[in-house]
PDB file of C-alpha atoms and ligand atoms in Angstrom:
ATOM      1  CA  MET A   1      18.312  37.014 -33.230  1.00 46.00           C
ATOM      2  CA  LYS A   2      15.496  36.289 -35.693  1.00 42.00           C
ATOM      3  CA  SER A   3      16.135  36.880 -39.340  1.00 40.00           C
ATOM      4  CA  GLN A   4      13.046  38.842 -40.432  1.00 41.00           C
ATOM      5  CA  HIS A   5      14.950  40.426 -43.270  1.00 45.00           C
ATOM      6  CA  LYS A   6      15.146  39.192 -46.819  1.00 79.00           C
ATOM      7  CA  SER A   7      18.883  39.059 -46.317  1.00 91.00           C
ATOM      8  CA  HIS A   8      20.527  35.696 -46.441  1.00 95.00           C
ATOM      9  CA  LEU A   9      23.468  34.208 -44.596  1.00 97.00           C
ATOM     10  CA  PHE A  10      26.030  32.178 -46.526  1.00 98.00           C
ATOM     11  CA  VAL A  11      28.539  30.186 -44.504  1.00 98.00           C
ATOM     12  CA  ILE A  12      31.767  29.020 -46.147  1.00 98.00           C
ATOM     13  CA  SER A  13      33.714  26.297 -44.358  1.00 98.00           C
ATOM     14  CA  GLY A  14      36.519  23.958 -45.286  1.00 98.00           C
ATOM     15  CA  PRO A  15      39.957  22.832 -44.173  1.00 96.00           C
ATOM     16  CA  SER A  16      42.536  25.495 -43.449  1.00 95.00           C
ATOM     17  CA  GLY A  17      44.370  26.479 -46.635  1.00 94.00           C
ATOM     18  CA  VAL A  18      41.709  25.108 -49.025  1.00 97.00           C
ATOM     19  CA  GLY A  19      41.097  28.587 -50.453  1.00 97.00           C
ATOM     20  CA  LYS A  20      38.076  29.969 -48.566  1.00 98.00           C
ATOM     21  CA  ASN A  21      39.483  33.489 -48.283  1.00 96.00           C
ATOM     22  CA  THR A  22      40.605  33.547 -51.884  1.00 97.00           C
ATOM     23  CA  ILE A  23      37.176  32.426 -53.117  1.00 98.00           C
ATOM     24  CA  ILE A  24      35.323  34.850 -50.839  1.00 98.00           C
ATOM     25  CA  SER A  25      37.441  37.854 -51.936  1.00 97.00           C
ATOM     26  CA  ALA A  26      36.750  37.111 -55.596  1.00 98.00           C
ATOM     27  CA  VAL A  27      33.038  36.495 -55.065  1.00 98.00           C
ATOM     28  CA  MET A  28      32.702  39.747 -53.090  1.00 97.00           C
ATOM     29  CA  GLN A  29      34.065  41.634 -56.103  1.00 97.00           C
ATOM     30  CA  ARG A  30      31.726  39.962 -58.539  1.00 97.00           C
ATOM     31  CA  VAL A  31      28.426  39.715 -56.684  1.00 97.00           C
ATOM     32  CA  GLU A  32      26.693  42.872 -55.563  1.00 96.00           C
ATOM     33  CA  GLY A  33      24.842  43.262 -52.294  1.00 96.00           C
ATOM     34  CA  LEU A  34      27.181  40.970 -50.363  1.00 97.00           C
ATOM     35  CA  ALA A  35      28.885  41.873 -47.085  1.00 97.00           C
ATOM     36  CA  TYR A  36      31.632  39.957 -45.329  1.00 97.00           C
ATOM     37  CA  SER A  37      31.260  39.221 -41.641  1.00 96.00           C
ATOM     38  CA  ILE A  38      34.500  40.172 -39.891  1.00 97.00           C
ATOM     39  CA  SER A  39      35.095  37.771 -37.013  1.00 98.00           C
ATOM     40  CA  HIS A  40      36.853  38.382 -33.728  1.00 98.00           C
ATOM     41  CA  THR A  41      39.845  36.190 -32.987  1.00 98.00           C
ATOM     42  CA  THR A  42      42.592  35.725 -30.427  1.00 98.00           C
ATOM     43  CA  ARG A  43      44.941  34.495 -33.184  1.00 96.00           C
ATOM     44  CA  LYS A  44      47.893  36.755 -34.000  1.00 95.00           C
ATOM     45  CA  PRO A  45      47.678  38.537 -37.367  1.00 95.00           C
ATOM     46  CA  ARG A  46      49.561  36.990 -40.282  1.00 91.00           C
ATOM     47  CA  ASN A  47      51.755  39.100 -42.550  1.00 90.00           C
ATOM     48  CA  GLY A  48      49.512  41.377 -44.566  1.00 92.00           C
ATOM     49  CA  GLU A  49      46.425  40.942 -42.400  1.00 94.00           C
ATOM     50  CA  ILE A  50      44.790  44.135 -41.209  1.00 97.00           C
ATOM     51  CA  ASN A  51      42.867  44.585 -37.970  1.00 98.00           C
ATOM     52  CA  GLY A  52      39.260  45.478 -38.744  1.00 96.00           C
ATOM     53  CA  ARG A  53      39.498  44.207 -42.336  1.00 96.00           C
ATOM     54  CA  ASP A  54      40.482  40.547 -42.011  1.00 96.00           C
ATOM     55  CA  TYR A  55      39.586  40.079 -38.351  1.00 97.00           C
ATOM     56  CA  HIS A  56      39.096  42.062 -35.193  1.00 98.00           C
ATOM     57  CA  PHE A  57      42.223  40.849 -33.412  1.00 98.00           C
ATOM     58  CA  VAL A  58      41.645  40.829 -29.656  1.00 98.00           C
ATOM     59  CA  ASP A  59      43.328  39.229 -26.650  1.00 98.00           C
ATOM     60  CA  GLU A  60      41.825  36.330 -24.730  1.00 98.00           C
ATOM     61  CA  LYS A  61      40.644  38.573 -21.903  1.00 98.00           C
ATOM     62  CA  ILE A  62      38.550  40.722 -24.245  1.00 98.00           C
ATOM     63  CA  PHE A  63      37.256  37.667 -26.117  1.00 98.00           C
ATOM     64  CA  LYS A  64      36.116  35.998 -22.880  1.00 98.00           C
ATOM     65  CA  LYS A  65      34.464  39.232 -21.732  1.00 98.00           C
ATOM     66  CA  MET A  66      32.556  39.307 -25.028  1.00 98.00           C
ATOM     67  CA  ILE A  67      31.419  35.705 -24.447  1.00 98.00           C
ATOM     68  CA  GLU A  68      30.233  36.660 -20.948  1.00 98.00           C
ATOM     69  CA  ASN A  69      28.365  39.675 -22.321  1.00 98.00           C
ATOM     70  CA  GLY A  70      26.589  37.495 -24.884  1.00 98.00           C
ATOM     71  CA  ASP A  71      28.109  39.482 -27.756  1.00 97.00           C
ATOM     72  CA  PHE A  72      28.542  36.476 -30.046  1.00 98.00           C
ATOM     73  CA  VAL A  73      26.014  34.793 -32.343  1.00 96.00           C
ATOM     74  CA  GLU A  74      28.457  31.886 -32.292  1.00 97.00           C
ATOM     75  CA  TRP A  75      32.008  31.313 -31.176  1.00 98.00           C
ATOM     76  CA  ALA A  76      34.348  28.336 -31.154  1.00 98.00           C
ATOM     77  CA  ARG A  77      37.826  27.268 -30.258  1.00 96.00           C
ATOM     78  CA  VAL A  78      39.560  26.335 -33.493  1.00 94.00           C
ATOM     79  CA  TYR A  79      43.170  25.104 -33.670  1.00 90.00           C
ATOM     80  CA  SER A  80      43.763  26.446 -30.113  1.00 89.00           C
ATOM     81  CA  ASP A  81      42.533  30.003 -30.733  1.00 96.00           C
ATOM     82  CA  TYR A  82      39.131  31.560 -30.209  1.00 98.00           C
ATOM     83  CA  TYR A  83      37.033  32.772 -33.118  1.00 98.00           C
ATOM     84  CA  GLY A  84      33.596  34.379 -32.984  1.00 98.00           C
ATOM     85  CA  THR A  85      30.906  36.198 -34.943  1.00 98.00           C
ATOM     86  CA  SER A  86      29.464  39.192 -33.127  1.00 97.00           C
ATOM     87  CA  PHE A  87      25.776  40.097 -33.256  1.00 94.00           C
ATOM     88  CA  SER A  88      26.651  43.740 -33.846  1.00 93.00           C
ATOM     89  CA  GLY A  89      28.845  42.879 -36.844  1.00 91.00           C
ATOM     90  CA  ILE A  90      26.151  41.101 -38.808  1.00 93.00           C
ATOM     91  CA  LYS A  91      23.079  43.020 -37.562  1.00 90.00           C
ATOM     92  CA  LYS A  92      24.078  46.231 -39.324  1.00 89.00           C
ATOM     93  CA  LYS A  93      24.742  44.430 -42.599  1.00 93.00           C
ATOM     94  CA  LEU A  94      21.450  42.555 -42.459  1.00 90.00           C
ATOM     95  CA  ALA A  95      19.613  45.799 -41.647  1.00 90.00           C
ATOM     96  CA  GLU A  96      21.135  47.336 -44.784  1.00 91.00           C
ATOM     97  CA  GLY A  97      19.484  44.495 -46.709  1.00 92.00           C
ATOM     98  CA  LYS A  98      22.765  42.854 -47.646  1.00 96.00           C
ATOM     99  CA  ASP A  99      23.421  39.145 -47.812  1.00 97.00           C
ATOM    100  CA  VAL A 100      26.198  38.210 -45.436  1.00 97.00           C
ATOM    101  CA  ILE A 101      29.008  35.786 -46.124  1.00 98.00           C
ATOM    102  CA  LEU A 102      30.726  34.154 -43.142  1.00 98.00           C
ATOM    103  CA  ASP A 103      33.983  32.202 -43.127  1.00 98.00           C
ATOM    104  CA  LEU A 104      33.492  29.777 -40.232  1.00 98.00           C
ATOM    105  CA  ASP A 105      34.776  26.455 -39.022  1.00 97.00           C
ATOM    106  CA  VAL A 106      32.341  23.526 -39.005  1.00 98.00           C
ATOM    107  CA  GLN A 107      31.256  24.149 -35.395  1.00 97.00           C
ATOM    108  CA  GLY A 108      30.385  27.714 -36.379  1.00 98.00           C
ATOM    109  CA  GLY A 109      28.516  26.471 -39.432  1.00 98.00           C
ATOM    110  CA  MET A 110      26.351  24.155 -37.320  1.00 97.00           C
ATOM    111  CA  ASN A 111      25.653  26.922 -34.785  1.00 97.00           C
ATOM    112  CA  ILE A 112      24.608  29.387 -37.463  1.00 96.00           C
ATOM    113  CA  ARG A 113      22.249  26.775 -38.857  1.00 95.00           C
ATOM    114  CA  LYS A 114      20.605  26.530 -35.414  1.00 94.00           C
ATOM    115  CA  HIS A 115      20.034  30.299 -35.203  1.00 90.00           C
ATOM    116  CA  PHE A 116      19.225  30.883 -38.863  1.00 93.00           C
ATOM    117  CA  LYS A 117      17.442  27.818 -40.242  1.00 93.00           C
ATOM    118  CA  ASN A 118      17.369  29.418 -43.628  1.00 93.00           C
ATOM    119  CA  SER A 119      21.093  29.965 -43.969  1.00 96.00           C
ATOM    120  CA  THR A 120      23.076  28.306 -46.765  1.00 98.00           C
ATOM    121  CA  LEU A 121      26.127  26.263 -45.838  1.00 98.00           C
ATOM    122  CA  ILE A 122      28.867  25.767 -48.421  1.00 98.00           C
ATOM    123  CA  PHE A 123      31.814  23.439 -47.850  1.00 98.00           C
ATOM    124  CA  VAL A 124      34.989  23.844 -49.896  1.00 98.00           C
ATOM    125  CA  LEU A 125      36.941  20.689 -50.709  1.00 98.00           C
ATOM    126  CA  PRO A 126      40.579  20.453 -51.802  1.00 97.00           C
ATOM    127  CA  PRO A 127      41.392  18.264 -54.829  1.00 97.00           C
ATOM    128  CA  SER A 128      43.680  16.157 -52.582  1.00 96.00           C
ATOM    129  CA  ILE A 129      45.265  16.219 -49.141  1.00 94.00           C
ATOM    130  CA  GLU A 130      48.680  16.605 -50.807  1.00 94.00           C
ATOM    131  CA  GLU A 131      47.559  19.739 -52.617  1.00 96.00           C
ATOM    132  CA  LEU A 132      46.043  21.066 -49.385  1.00 95.00           C
ATOM    133  CA  LYS A 133      49.392  20.615 -47.619  1.00 92.00           C
ATOM    134  CA  LYS A 134      51.126  22.523 -50.415  1.00 93.00           C
ATOM    135  CA  ARG A 135      48.704  25.441 -50.134  1.00 94.00           C
ATOM    136  CA  LEU A 136      48.976  25.492 -46.363  1.00 92.00           C
ATOM    137  CA  SER A 137      52.781  25.443 -46.440  1.00 90.00           C
ATOM    138  CA  LYS A 138      52.782  28.310 -48.911  1.00 88.00           C
ATOM    139  CA  ARG A 139      50.997  30.415 -46.337  1.00 82.00           C
ATOM    140  CA  GLU A 140      52.030  29.195 -42.877  1.00 70.00           C
ATOM    141  CA  THR A 141      55.680  28.865 -41.914  1.00 71.00           C
ATOM    142  CA  PRO A 142      55.864  27.099 -38.519  1.00 82.00           C
ATOM    143  CA  ASP A 143      55.522  23.311 -38.977  1.00 86.00           C
ATOM    144  CA  GLU A 144      53.593  22.867 -35.742  1.00 87.00           C
ATOM    145  CA  ILE A 145      50.865  25.233 -36.949  1.00 87.00           C
ATOM    146  CA  ILE A 146      50.584  23.332 -40.238  1.00 89.00           C
ATOM    147  CA  GLU A 147      50.443  20.000 -38.372  1.00 90.00           C
ATOM    148  CA  LYS A 148      47.743  21.256 -36.000  1.00 89.00           C
ATOM    149  CA  ARG A 149      45.618  22.430 -38.900  1.00 90.00           C
ATOM    150  CA  LEU A 150      46.080  19.214 -40.864  1.00 90.00           C
ATOM    151  CA  SER A 151      45.156  17.102 -37.853  1.00 91.00           C
ATOM    152  CA  ASN A 152      41.604  18.473 -37.919  1.00 91.00           C
ATOM    153  CA  ILE A 153      40.826  17.478 -41.502  1.00 94.00           C
ATOM    154  CA  GLU A 154      39.110  14.181 -40.776  1.00 93.00           C
ATOM    155  CA  PHE A 155      36.640  15.823 -38.383  1.00 93.00           C
ATOM    156  CA  GLU A 156      36.015  18.652 -40.842  1.00 95.00           C
ATOM    157  CA  LEU A 157      35.407  16.340 -43.796  1.00 95.00           C
ATOM    158  CA  LYS A 158      32.954  14.248 -41.770  1.00 96.00           C
ATOM    159  CA  MET A 159      30.914  17.365 -41.041  1.00 96.00           C
ATOM    160  CA  ALA A 160      30.845  18.334 -44.726  1.00 97.00           C
ATOM    161  CA  GLU A 161      27.928  15.946 -45.331  1.00 97.00           C
ATOM    162  CA  LYS A 162      25.725  18.222 -43.262  1.00 97.00           C
ATOM    163  CA  TYR A 163      26.368  21.133 -45.604  1.00 98.00           C
ATOM    164  CA  ASP A 164      24.022  22.191 -48.400  1.00 98.00           C
ATOM    165  CA  TYR A 165      26.663  22.516 -51.091  1.00 98.00           C
ATOM    166  CA  ILE A 166      30.140  21.254 -51.839  1.00 98.00           C
ATOM    167  CA  VAL A 167      32.482  23.351 -53.945  1.00 98.00           C
ATOM    168  CA  LEU A 168      35.619  21.666 -55.267  1.00 98.00           C
ATOM    169  CA  ASN A 169      38.535  24.081 -55.336  1.00 98.00           C
ATOM    170  CA  ASP A 170      40.813  22.424 -57.847  1.00 98.00           C
ATOM    171  CA  ILE A 171      40.731  25.185 -60.429  1.00 98.00           C
ATOM    172  CA  LEU A 172      40.205  28.468 -58.652  1.00 98.00           C
ATOM    173  CA  GLU A 173      38.097  30.136 -61.334  1.00 98.00           C
ATOM    174  CA  LYS A 174      35.695  27.186 -61.376  1.00 98.00           C
ATOM    175  CA  ALA A 175      35.357  27.249 -57.578  1.00 98.00           C
ATOM    176  CA  ILE A 176      34.632  30.983 -57.652  1.00 98.00           C
ATOM    177  CA  ARG A 177      31.974  30.497 -60.314  1.00 98.00           C
ATOM    178  CA  GLU A 178      30.358  27.621 -58.422  1.00 98.00           C
ATOM    179  CA  THR A 179      30.158  29.726 -55.260  1.00 98.00           C
ATOM    180  CA  GLU A 180      28.772  32.654 -57.231  1.00 98.00           C
ATOM    181  CA  ALA A 181      26.167  30.356 -58.792  1.00 98.00           C
ATOM    182  CA  ILE A 182      25.039  29.089 -55.372  1.00 98.00           C
ATOM    183  CA  ILE A 183      24.555  32.637 -54.091  1.00 98.00           C
ATOM    184  CA  LEU A 184      22.702  33.790 -57.190  1.00 97.00           C
ATOM    185  CA  SER A 185      20.415  30.766 -57.305  1.00 96.00           C
ATOM    186  CA  GLU A 186      19.522  31.229 -53.634  1.00 96.00           C
ATOM    187  CA  ARG A 187      18.458  34.771 -54.496  1.00 95.00           C
ATOM    188  CA  CYS A 188      16.179  33.460 -57.266  1.00 95.00           C
ATOM    189  CA  LYS A 189      14.184  31.187 -54.950  1.00 94.00           C
ATOM    190  CA  THR A 190      10.468  31.773 -55.285  1.00 94.00           C
ATOM    191  CA  TYR A 191       9.928  32.748 -51.643  1.00 92.00           C
ATOM    192  CA  LYS A 192      12.461  35.556 -52.137  1.00 92.00           C
ATOM    193  CA  ARG A 193      10.630  36.791 -55.221  1.00 92.00           C
ATOM    194  CA  VAL A 194       7.033  36.613 -54.053  1.00 92.00           C
ATOM    195  CA  GLU A 195       6.663  40.403 -53.977  1.00 91.00           C
ATOM    196  CA  LEU A 196       8.022  40.689 -57.481  1.00 92.00           C
ATOM    197  CA  LEU A 197       5.604  38.024 -58.626  1.00 92.00           C
ATOM    198  CA  ARG A 198       2.613  39.615 -56.864  1.00 94.00           C
ATOM    199  CA  SER A 199       3.421  43.049 -58.270  1.00 95.00           C
ATOM    200  CA  LEU A 200       2.547  41.661 -61.689  1.00 94.00           C
ATOM    201  CA  ILE A 201      -0.762  40.089 -60.741  1.00 90.00           C
TER     202      ILE A 201
HETATM  203  P1  ADP B   1      41.765  29.453 -46.418  1.00 60.42           P
HETATM  204  O1  ADP B   1      41.102  30.806 -46.318  1.00 60.42           O
HETATM  205  O2  ADP B   1      40.815  28.356 -46.771  1.00 60.42           O
HETATM  206  O3  ADP B   1      42.591  29.097 -45.233  1.00 60.42           O
HETATM  207  P2  ADP B   1      43.370  30.755 -48.491  1.00 60.42           P
HETATM  208  O4  ADP B   1      42.318  31.412 -49.310  1.00 60.42           O
HETATM  209  O5  ADP B   1      44.177  31.633 -47.589  1.00 60.42           O
HETATM  210  O6  ADP B   1      42.780  29.515 -47.655  1.00 60.42           O
HETATM  211  O7  ADP B   1      44.341  29.988 -49.522  1.00 60.42           O
HETATM  212  C1  ADP B   1      45.496  29.293 -49.100  1.00 60.42           C
HETATM  213  C2  ADP B   1      46.534  29.347 -50.221  1.00 60.42           C
HETATM  214  O8  ADP B   1      46.097  28.549 -51.328  1.00 60.42           O
HETATM  215  C3  ADP B   1      46.786  30.754 -50.778  1.00 60.42           C
HETATM  216  O9  ADP B   1      48.159  30.910 -51.040  1.00 60.42           O
HETATM  217  C4  ADP B   1      45.976  30.769 -52.061  1.00 60.42           C
HETATM  218  O10 ADP B   1      46.510  31.667 -53.001  1.00 60.42           O
HETATM  219  C5  ADP B   1      46.113  29.333 -52.531  1.00 60.42           C
HETATM  220  N1  ADP B   1      44.993  28.850 -53.386  1.00 60.42           N
HETATM  221  C6  ADP B   1      43.658  29.056 -53.195  1.00 60.42           C
HETATM  222  N2  ADP B   1      42.953  28.413 -54.158  1.00 60.42           N
HETATM  223  C7  ADP B   1      43.839  27.808 -54.975  1.00 60.42           C
HETATM  224  C8  ADP B   1      43.722  26.976 -56.137  1.00 60.42           C
HETATM  225  N3  ADP B   1      42.550  26.646 -56.679  1.00 60.42           N
HETATM  226  N4  ADP B   1      44.869  26.505 -56.697  1.00 60.42           N
HETATM  227  C9  ADP B   1      46.071  26.802 -56.162  1.00 60.42           C
HETATM  228  N5  ADP B   1      46.252  27.579 -55.057  1.00 60.42           N
HETATM  229  C10 ADP B   1      45.154  28.067 -54.470  1.00 60.42           C
HETATM  230  P1  5GP B   2      42.317  31.239 -39.895  1.00 60.42           P
HETATM  231  O1  5GP B   2      43.110  31.283 -38.612  1.00 60.42           O
HETATM  232  O2  5GP B   2      42.987  30.387 -40.933  1.00 60.42           O
HETATM  233  O3  5GP B   2      41.965  32.619 -40.410  1.00 60.42           O
HETATM  234  O4  5GP B   2      40.948  30.540 -39.543  1.00 60.42           O
HETATM  235  C1  5GP B   2      40.956  29.307 -38.887  1.00 60.42           C
HETATM  236  C2  5GP B   2      39.558  28.707 -38.889  1.00 60.42           C
HETATM  237  O5  5GP B   2      38.687  29.510 -38.105  1.00 60.42           O
HETATM  238  C3  5GP B   2      38.926  28.603 -40.274  1.00 60.42           C
HETATM  239  O6  5GP B   2      38.297  27.323 -40.356  1.00 60.42           O
HETATM  240  C4  5GP B   2      37.869  29.687 -40.278  1.00 60.42           C
HETATM  241  O7  5GP B   2      36.777  29.325 -41.093  1.00 60.42           O
HETATM  242  C5  5GP B   2      37.466  29.681 -38.803  1.00 60.42           C
HETATM  243  N1  5GP B   2      36.825  30.928 -38.375  1.00 60.42           N
HETATM  244  C6  5GP B   2      37.123  32.210 -38.703  1.00 60.42           C
HETATM  245  N2  5GP B   2      36.292  33.064 -38.076  1.00 60.42           N
HETATM  246  C7  5GP B   2      35.431  32.306 -37.354  1.00 60.42           C
HETATM  247  C8  5GP B   2      34.318  32.622 -36.493  1.00 60.42           C
HETATM  248  O8  5GP B   2      33.937  33.756 -36.272  1.00 60.42           O
HETATM  249  N3  5GP B   2      33.709  31.561 -35.914  1.00 60.42           N
HETATM  250  C9  5GP B   2      34.071  30.279 -36.124  1.00 60.42           C
HETATM  251  N4  5GP B   2      33.380  29.319 -35.528  1.00 60.42           N
HETATM  252  N5  5GP B   2      35.106  29.951 -36.927  1.00 60.42           N
HETATM  253  C10 5GP B   2      35.776  30.963 -37.535  1.00 60.42           C
END
């Protein structure tokens, strides 16, 4: 899919529990013209998660059928579940002229960059691994799930160097404002404002 629209894709990645969802929810409330890309996953819903709002929760059979049908812009196996971004999910939002924000693992981030050269990749860092563990334990109960997620950190942090921006989520409000600032400054780039400029000449 070629991005001929003015719309922009923003990818947010970072270790599990670092605060991606929390930051995205706040930014969505503060920045207009943003849409969230709802992924498909084979993971079971957590308490409070709603099908069609947080994810499209599907079983492995449906997910694999979607892969076969070429329904995904990108998909990856993350922490032993499948996650994917469907073409149909983001197409509509881009057609409406909205910028789209995607919460993806680092494999997803790299794949989006291949399809959409112009996309902006933001990596969220925790202040420390200890603090990350605390946040993860607050949310996930089974120890083996926490362990699995923590075991991926080294790989994820290595990939962070390929990202355009790093947001440090020590103080939540600061991390939200940094993310907001990245989105707004991307929108002010000259190539996005050429028409505005020419209308005055
Ligand atoms: P992710 O989407 O990256 O997996 P979440 O947004 O679900 O992470 O956040 C994981 C937990 O950490 C949640 O309980 C959230 O409230 C908490 N959290 C997020 N940011 C901060 C922060 N800056 N300080 C303390 N706790 C935070
Ligand atoms: P969680 O299970 O905590 O919601 O997400 C686990 C990981 O999967 C996170 O790193 C999140 O960014 C990633 N993820 C969520 N949706 C997608 C997707 O559609 N594609 C890819 N590649 N990763 C995703």
